Short mmCIF file of C-alpha atoms in Angstrom, two decimals:
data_model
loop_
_atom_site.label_atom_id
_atom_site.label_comp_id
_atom_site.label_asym_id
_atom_site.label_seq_id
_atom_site.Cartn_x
_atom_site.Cartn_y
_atom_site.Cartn_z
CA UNK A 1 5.06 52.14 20.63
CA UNK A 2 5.57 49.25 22.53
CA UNK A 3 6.59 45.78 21.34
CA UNK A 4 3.74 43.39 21.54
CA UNK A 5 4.31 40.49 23.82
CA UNK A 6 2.18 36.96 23.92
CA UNK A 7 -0.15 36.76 26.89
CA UNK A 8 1.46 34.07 30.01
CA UNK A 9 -1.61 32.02 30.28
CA UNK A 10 -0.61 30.99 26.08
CA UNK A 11 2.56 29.54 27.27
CA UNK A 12 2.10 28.11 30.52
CA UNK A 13 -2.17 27.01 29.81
CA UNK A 14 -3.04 26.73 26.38
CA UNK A 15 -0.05 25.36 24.34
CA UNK A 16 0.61 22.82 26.63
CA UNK A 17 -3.31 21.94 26.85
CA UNK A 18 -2.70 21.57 23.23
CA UNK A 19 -0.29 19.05 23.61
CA UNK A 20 -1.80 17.13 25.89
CA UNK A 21 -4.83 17.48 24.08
CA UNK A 22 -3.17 15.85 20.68
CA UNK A 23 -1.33 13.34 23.15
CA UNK A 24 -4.94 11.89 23.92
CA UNK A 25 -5.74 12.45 20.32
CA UNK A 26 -3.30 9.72 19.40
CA UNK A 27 -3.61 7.48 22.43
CA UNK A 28 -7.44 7.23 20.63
CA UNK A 29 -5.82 6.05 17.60
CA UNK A 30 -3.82 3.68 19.46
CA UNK A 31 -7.03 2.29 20.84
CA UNK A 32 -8.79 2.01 17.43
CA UNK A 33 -5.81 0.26 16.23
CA UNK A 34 -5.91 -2.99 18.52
CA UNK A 35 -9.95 -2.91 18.58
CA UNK A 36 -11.34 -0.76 21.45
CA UNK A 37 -13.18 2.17 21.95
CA UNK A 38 -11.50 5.06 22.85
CA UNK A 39 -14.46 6.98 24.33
CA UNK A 40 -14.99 3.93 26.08
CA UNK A 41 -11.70 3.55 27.61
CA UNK A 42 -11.38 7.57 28.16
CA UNK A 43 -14.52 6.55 30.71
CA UNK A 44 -12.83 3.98 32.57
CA UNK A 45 -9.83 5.86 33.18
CA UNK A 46 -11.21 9.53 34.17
CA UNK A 47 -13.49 7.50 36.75
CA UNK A 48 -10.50 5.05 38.05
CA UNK A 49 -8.77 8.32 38.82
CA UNK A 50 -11.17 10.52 39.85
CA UNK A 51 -14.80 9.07 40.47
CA UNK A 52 -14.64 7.75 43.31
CA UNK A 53 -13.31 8.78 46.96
CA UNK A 54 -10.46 5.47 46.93
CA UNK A 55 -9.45 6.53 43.54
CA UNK A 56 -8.76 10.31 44.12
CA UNK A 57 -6.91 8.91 47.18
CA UNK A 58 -4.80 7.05 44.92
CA UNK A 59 -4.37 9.60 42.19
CA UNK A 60 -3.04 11.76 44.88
CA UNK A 61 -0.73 9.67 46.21
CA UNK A 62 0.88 8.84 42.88
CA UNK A 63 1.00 12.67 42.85
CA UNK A 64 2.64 12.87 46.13
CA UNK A 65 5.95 11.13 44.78
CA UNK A 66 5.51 12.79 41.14
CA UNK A 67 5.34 16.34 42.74
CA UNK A 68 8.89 15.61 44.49
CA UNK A 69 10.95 14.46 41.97
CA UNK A 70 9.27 16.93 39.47
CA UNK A 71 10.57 19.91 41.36
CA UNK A 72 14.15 18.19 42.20
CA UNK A 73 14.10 18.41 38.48
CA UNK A 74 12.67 22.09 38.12
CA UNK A 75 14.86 23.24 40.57
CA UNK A 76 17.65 21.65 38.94
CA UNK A 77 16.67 22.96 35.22
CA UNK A 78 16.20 26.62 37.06
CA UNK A 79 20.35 26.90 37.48
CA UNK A 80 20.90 25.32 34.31
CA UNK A 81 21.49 21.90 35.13
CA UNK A 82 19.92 18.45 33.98
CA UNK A 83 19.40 16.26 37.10
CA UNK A 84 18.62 12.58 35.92
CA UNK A 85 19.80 11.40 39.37
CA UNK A 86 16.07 11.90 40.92
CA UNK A 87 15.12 7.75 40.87
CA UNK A 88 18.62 7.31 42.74
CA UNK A 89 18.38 10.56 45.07
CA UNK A 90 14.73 8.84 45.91
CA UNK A 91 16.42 5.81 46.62
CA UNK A 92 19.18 6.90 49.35
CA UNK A 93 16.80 9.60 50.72
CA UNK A 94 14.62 6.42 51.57
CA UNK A 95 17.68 4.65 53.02
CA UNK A 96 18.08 7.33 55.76
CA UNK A 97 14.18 7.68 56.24
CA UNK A 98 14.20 3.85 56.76
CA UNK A 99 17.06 4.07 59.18
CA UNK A 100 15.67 6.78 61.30
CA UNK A 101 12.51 5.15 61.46
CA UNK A 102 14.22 1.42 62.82
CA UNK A 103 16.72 3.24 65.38
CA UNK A 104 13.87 5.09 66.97
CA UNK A 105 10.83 3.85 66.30
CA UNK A 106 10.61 1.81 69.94
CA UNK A 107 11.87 4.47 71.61
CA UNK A 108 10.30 8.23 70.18
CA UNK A 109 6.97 9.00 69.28
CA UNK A 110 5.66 10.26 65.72
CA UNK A 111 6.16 13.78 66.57
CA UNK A 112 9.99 13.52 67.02
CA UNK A 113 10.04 10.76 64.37
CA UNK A 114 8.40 13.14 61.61
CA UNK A 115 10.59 15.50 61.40
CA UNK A 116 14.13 13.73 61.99
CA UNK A 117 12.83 11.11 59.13
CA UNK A 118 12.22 14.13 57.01
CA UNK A 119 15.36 15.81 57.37
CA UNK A 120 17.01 12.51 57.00
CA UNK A 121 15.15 11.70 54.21
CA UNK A 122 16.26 15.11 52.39
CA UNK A 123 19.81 14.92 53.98
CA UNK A 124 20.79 11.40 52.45
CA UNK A 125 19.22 12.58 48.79
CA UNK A 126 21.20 15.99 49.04
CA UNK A 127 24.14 13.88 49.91
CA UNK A 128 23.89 11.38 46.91
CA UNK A 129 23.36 14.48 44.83
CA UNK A 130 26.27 16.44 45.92
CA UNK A 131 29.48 14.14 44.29
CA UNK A 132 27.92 14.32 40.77
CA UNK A 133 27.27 18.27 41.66
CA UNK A 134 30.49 18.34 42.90
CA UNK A 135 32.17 16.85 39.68
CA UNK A 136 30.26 19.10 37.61
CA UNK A 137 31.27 22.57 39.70
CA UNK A 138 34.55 21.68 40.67
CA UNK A 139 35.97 18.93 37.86
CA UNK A 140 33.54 19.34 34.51
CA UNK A 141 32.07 16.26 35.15
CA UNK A 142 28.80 16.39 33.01
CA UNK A 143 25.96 16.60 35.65
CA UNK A 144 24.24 14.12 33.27
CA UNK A 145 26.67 11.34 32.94
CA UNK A 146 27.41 11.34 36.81
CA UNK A 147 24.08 11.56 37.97
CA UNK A 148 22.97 8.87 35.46
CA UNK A 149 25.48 6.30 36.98
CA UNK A 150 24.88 7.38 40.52
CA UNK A 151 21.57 6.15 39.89
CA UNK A 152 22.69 2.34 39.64
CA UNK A 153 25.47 2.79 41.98
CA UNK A 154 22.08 3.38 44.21
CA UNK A 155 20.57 0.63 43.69
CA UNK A 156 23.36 -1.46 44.10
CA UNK A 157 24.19 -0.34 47.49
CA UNK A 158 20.56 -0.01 48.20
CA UNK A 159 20.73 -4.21 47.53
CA UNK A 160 23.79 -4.70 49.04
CA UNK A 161 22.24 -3.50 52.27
CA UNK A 162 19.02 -4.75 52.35
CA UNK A 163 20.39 -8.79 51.79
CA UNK A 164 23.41 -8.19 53.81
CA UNK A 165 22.80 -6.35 56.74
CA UNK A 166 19.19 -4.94 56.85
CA UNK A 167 17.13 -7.94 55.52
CA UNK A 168 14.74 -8.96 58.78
CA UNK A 169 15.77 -12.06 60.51
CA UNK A 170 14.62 -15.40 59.18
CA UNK A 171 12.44 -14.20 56.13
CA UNK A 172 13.79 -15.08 52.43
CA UNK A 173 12.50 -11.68 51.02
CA UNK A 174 15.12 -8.20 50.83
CA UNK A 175 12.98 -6.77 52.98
CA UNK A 176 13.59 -4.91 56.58
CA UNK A 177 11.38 -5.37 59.85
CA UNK A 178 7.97 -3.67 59.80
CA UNK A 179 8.25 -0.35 62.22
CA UNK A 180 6.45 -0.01 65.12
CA UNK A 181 3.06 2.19 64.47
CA UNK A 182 4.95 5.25 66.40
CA UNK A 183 6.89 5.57 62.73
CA UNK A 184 4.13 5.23 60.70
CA UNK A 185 3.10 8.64 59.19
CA UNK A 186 -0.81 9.49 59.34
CA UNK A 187 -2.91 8.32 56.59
CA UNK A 188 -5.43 11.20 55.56
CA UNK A 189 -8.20 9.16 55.76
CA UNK A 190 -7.27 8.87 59.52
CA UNK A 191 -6.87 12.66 59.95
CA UNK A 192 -9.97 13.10 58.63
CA UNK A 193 -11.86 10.47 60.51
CA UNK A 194 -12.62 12.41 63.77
CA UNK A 195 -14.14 15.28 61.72
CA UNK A 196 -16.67 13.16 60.13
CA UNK A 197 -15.85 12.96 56.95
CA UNK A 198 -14.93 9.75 55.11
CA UNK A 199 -12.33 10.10 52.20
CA UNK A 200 -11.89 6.24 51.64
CA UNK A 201 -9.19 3.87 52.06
CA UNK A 202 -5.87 4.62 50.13
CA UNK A 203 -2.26 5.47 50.75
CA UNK A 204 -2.60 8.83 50.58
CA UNK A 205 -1.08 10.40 53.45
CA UNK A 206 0.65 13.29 55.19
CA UNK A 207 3.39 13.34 52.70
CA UNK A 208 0.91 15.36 50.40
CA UNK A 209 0.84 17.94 52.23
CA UNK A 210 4.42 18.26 52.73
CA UNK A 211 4.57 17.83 48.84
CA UNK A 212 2.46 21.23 48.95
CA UNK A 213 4.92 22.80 51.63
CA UNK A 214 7.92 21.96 49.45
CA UNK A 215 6.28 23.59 46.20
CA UNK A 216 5.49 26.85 48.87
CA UNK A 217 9.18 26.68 50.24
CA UNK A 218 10.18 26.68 45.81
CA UNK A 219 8.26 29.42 44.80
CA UNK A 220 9.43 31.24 47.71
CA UNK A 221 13.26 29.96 46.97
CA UNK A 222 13.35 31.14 43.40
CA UNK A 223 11.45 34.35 43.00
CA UNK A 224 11.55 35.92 46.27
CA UNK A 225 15.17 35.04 47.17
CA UNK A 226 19.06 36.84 46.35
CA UNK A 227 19.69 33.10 46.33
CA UNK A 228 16.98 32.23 44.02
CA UNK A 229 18.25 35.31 41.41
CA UNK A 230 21.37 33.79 41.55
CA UNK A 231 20.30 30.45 40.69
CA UNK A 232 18.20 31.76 37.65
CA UNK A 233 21.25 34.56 36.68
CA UNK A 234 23.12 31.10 36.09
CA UNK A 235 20.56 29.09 34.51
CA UNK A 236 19.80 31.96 31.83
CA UNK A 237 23.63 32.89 31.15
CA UNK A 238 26.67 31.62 33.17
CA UNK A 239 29.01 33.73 31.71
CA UNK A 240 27.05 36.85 32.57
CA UNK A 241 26.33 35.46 36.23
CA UNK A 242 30.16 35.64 36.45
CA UNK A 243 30.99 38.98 35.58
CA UNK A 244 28.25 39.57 37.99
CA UNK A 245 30.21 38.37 41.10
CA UNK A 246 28.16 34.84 40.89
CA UNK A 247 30.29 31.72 42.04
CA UNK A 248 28.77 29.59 39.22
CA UNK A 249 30.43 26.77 41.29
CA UNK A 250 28.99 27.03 44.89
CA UNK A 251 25.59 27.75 42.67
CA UNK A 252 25.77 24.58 40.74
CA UNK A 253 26.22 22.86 44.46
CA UNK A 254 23.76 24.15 46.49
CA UNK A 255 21.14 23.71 44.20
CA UNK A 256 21.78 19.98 43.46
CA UNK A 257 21.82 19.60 47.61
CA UNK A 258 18.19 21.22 46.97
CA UNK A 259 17.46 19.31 44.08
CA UNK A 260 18.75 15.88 45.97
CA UNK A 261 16.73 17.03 49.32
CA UNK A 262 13.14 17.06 47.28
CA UNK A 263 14.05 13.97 45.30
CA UNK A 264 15.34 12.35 49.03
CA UNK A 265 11.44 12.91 50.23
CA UNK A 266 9.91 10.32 48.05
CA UNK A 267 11.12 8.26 50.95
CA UNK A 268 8.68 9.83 53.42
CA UNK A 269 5.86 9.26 50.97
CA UNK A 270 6.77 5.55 50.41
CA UNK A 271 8.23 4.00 53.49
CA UNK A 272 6.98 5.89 56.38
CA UNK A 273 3.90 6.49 54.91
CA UNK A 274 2.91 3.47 52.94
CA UNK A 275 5.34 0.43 53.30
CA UNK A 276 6.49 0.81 57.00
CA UNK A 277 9.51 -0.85 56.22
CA UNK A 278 12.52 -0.61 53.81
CA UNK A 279 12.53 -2.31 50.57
CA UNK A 280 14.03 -2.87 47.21
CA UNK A 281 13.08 -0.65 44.15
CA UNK A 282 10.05 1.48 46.01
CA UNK A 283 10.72 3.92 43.52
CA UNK A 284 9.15 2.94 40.45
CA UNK A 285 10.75 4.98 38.12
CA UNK A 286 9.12 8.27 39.72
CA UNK A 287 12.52 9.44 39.42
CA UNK A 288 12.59 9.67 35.78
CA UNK A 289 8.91 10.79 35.57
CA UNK A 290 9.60 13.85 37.29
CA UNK A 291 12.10 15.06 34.46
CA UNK A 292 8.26 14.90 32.25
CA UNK A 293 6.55 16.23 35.10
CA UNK A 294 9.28 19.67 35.83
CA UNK A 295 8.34 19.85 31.98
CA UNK A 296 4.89 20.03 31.37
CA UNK A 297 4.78 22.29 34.34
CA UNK A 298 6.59 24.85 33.08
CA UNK A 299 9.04 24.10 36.18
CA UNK A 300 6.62 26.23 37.70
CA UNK A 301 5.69 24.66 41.48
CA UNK A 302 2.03 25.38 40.28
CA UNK A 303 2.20 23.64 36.88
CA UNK A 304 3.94 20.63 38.60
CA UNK A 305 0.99 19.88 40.65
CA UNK A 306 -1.13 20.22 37.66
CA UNK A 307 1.23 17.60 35.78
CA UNK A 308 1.99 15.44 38.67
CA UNK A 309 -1.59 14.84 39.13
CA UNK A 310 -2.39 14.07 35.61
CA UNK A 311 0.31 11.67 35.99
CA UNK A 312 -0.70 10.48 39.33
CA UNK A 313 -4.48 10.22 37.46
CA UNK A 314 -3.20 7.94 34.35
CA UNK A 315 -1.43 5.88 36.87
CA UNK A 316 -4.44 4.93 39.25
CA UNK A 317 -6.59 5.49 35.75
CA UNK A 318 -4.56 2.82 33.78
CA UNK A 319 -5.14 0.43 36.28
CA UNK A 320 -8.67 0.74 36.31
CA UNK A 321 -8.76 0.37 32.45
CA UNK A 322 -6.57 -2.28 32.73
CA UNK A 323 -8.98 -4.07 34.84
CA UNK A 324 -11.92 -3.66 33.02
CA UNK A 325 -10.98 -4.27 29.46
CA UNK A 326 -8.71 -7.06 29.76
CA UNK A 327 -7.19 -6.77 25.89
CA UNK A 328 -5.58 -3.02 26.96
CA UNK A 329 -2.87 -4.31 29.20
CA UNK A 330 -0.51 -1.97 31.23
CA UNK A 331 1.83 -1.62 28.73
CA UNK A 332 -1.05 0.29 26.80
CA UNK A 333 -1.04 2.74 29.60
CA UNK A 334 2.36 3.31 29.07
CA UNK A 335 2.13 3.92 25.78
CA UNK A 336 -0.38 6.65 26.54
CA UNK A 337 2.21 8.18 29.45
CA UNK A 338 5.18 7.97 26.61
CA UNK A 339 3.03 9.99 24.21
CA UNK A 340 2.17 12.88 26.91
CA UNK A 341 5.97 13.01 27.15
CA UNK A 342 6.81 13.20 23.71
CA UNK A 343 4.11 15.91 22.88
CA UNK A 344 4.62 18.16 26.15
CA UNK A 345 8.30 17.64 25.68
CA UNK A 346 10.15 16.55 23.03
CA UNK A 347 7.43 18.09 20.26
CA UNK A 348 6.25 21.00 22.97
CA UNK A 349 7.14 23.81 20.60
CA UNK A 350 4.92 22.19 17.50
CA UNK A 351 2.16 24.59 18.08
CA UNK A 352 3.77 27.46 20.09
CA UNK A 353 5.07 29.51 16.46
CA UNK A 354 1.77 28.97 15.09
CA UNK A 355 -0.41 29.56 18.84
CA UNK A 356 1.76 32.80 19.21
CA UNK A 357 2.14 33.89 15.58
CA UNK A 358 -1.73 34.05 15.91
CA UNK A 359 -1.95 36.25 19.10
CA UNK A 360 0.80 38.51 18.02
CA UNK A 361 -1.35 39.99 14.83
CA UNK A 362 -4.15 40.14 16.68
CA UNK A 363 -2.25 42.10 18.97
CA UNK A 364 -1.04 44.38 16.58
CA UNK A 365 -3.94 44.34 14.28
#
């Protein structure tokens, strides 16, 4: 007789629906407590997000960034490692977009410009990742501590740079020259123009689609790879990965250069496709929402888009129920994003003995 198992779509749909669900749950209290409606504010948010064409634009493009950093994380979690060096990754990966985009913006066109600001983009986040991965295989750094402080060794050099020697001529801000329109990466309102069909203004733009591509290229990396059995052999048990002929070492490497490449593409998404030009602190902490965002989704590419969207949607939500009830200000909105975190992460497993205790007697009964 065979063992009874719990169904796939009870860990990966409805336990973490649960969560989410009791997340919201206490976000309602939250709104009771300082005078508001929650129904109410539930209403402003779903339609800031998604009821209108500008807002989905927006939701998206939160999305964009969440749905990079979210699998440098996954990828990262796959092999057994904890990458909390995605918001400084996102940082240099930006630094060599930016770059490629000011050498050559006067001189290629968007075609050639894509591509080499995409590879630089992943290139300069791979190589920011690989000293900490490097410790870790090579020295026993802890991947945690080093990538931790390589994030505000970023952001120092990222300021260093921008005031000393990439700050535009004659203007007071840290800010770099705009690019010239050849560097500028297609808004998708734009690509959709000639077709007739009007999306609305927003910053959503090509790098949505190669969010998509990168989550194709993952699931295609990890479960259809030798590569991708290796990484997961060493995530599950090291020790057995070695006896196996693995080099635990030159696994732990190559998969923080992955790791670093998707976190390195926020770039492409924020200053080729948005901000045409390089700035200071672009990333807004996506870095560190992506470790909630690999999470919820299961580190699955699919369940990533699922969570990076519902991130992306409180994001461009919040700020339309921040606008139209003054009293809930945008600190309330991140009280609701902490609580999603704590209940799909830190408290995920409060339901799962309980969800599949349930399903396993009914399997057997």
């Amino acid at each position: 007789m065979s063992q009874a198992k719990v169904p796939a779509w009870v860990s990966v749909g409805l336990i973490p629906l649960m969560n989410i669900l009791l997340a919201f749950f206490v976000s309602g209290l939250v709104f009771l407590a300082i005078g508001e409606d929650p129904i109410e504010a539930a209403g402003y948010l779903i339609y800031g997000a998604f009821g209108y064409d500008e807002g989905i634009g927006y939701t998206l493009y939160y999305a964009t960034n969440l749905i990079f950093t979210g699998l440098a994380v996954s990828i990262a979690f796959k092999a057994g490692l904890f990458n909390i060096g995605g918001e400084g990754q996102a940082y240099i990966g930006g630094l060599g977009v930016g770059l490629l985009c000011l050498w050559f913006d006067s001189s290629l066109p968007l075609l050639v410009i894509a591509p080499l600001a995409i590879i630089g983009g992943a290139l300069f986040g791979a190589a920011w990742a690989y000293i900490p991965a490097y410790l870790q295989a090579r020295r026993g750094s802890h991947i945690v501590i080093t990538t931790i402080m390589f994030n505000f060794i970023a952001s120092s050099l990222m300021v260093y740079l921008m005031v000393n020697w990439l700050k535009e001529e004659g203007v007071m801000s840290p800010i770099s020259r705009t690019f010239e329109e050849s560097a500028w990466l297609p808004y998708m309102h734009d690509v959709f123009a000639p077709f007739g069909l009007d999306i609305g203004d927003s910053p959503l733009n090509l790098a949505f689609v190669l969010a998509l591509f990168c989550c194709v290229f993952y699931w295609a990396l990890v479960w259809h790879t030798r590569w991708g059995y290796q990484l997961r052999t060493v995530g599950t048990n090291p020790t057995a990965a070695q006896y196996a002929g693995i080099d635990n070492a030159k696994v732990t490497i190559w998969v923080m250069l992955i790791s670093g490449g998707f976190a390195g593409l926020v770039g492409v998404n924020e200053i080729m496709g948005v901000n045409h030009n390089l700035l200071l602190n672009f990333t807004a902490g996506y870095g560190f929402a992506g470790i909630a965002v690999a999470l919820m989704g299961r580190n699955h590419p699919i369940g990533i888009i699922l969570a990076a969207i519902l991130f992306g949607a409180l994001y461009q939500g919040g700020a339309e129920l921040a606008f139209e009830i003054p009293t809930i200000t945008p600190e309330i909105v991140v009280v609701i994003q902490g609580l999603v975190i704590l209940f799909s992460g830190a408290l995920e497993n409060m339901f799962k003995g309980k969800i599949e205790g349930l399903f396993l007697r009914r399997a057997v009964a």
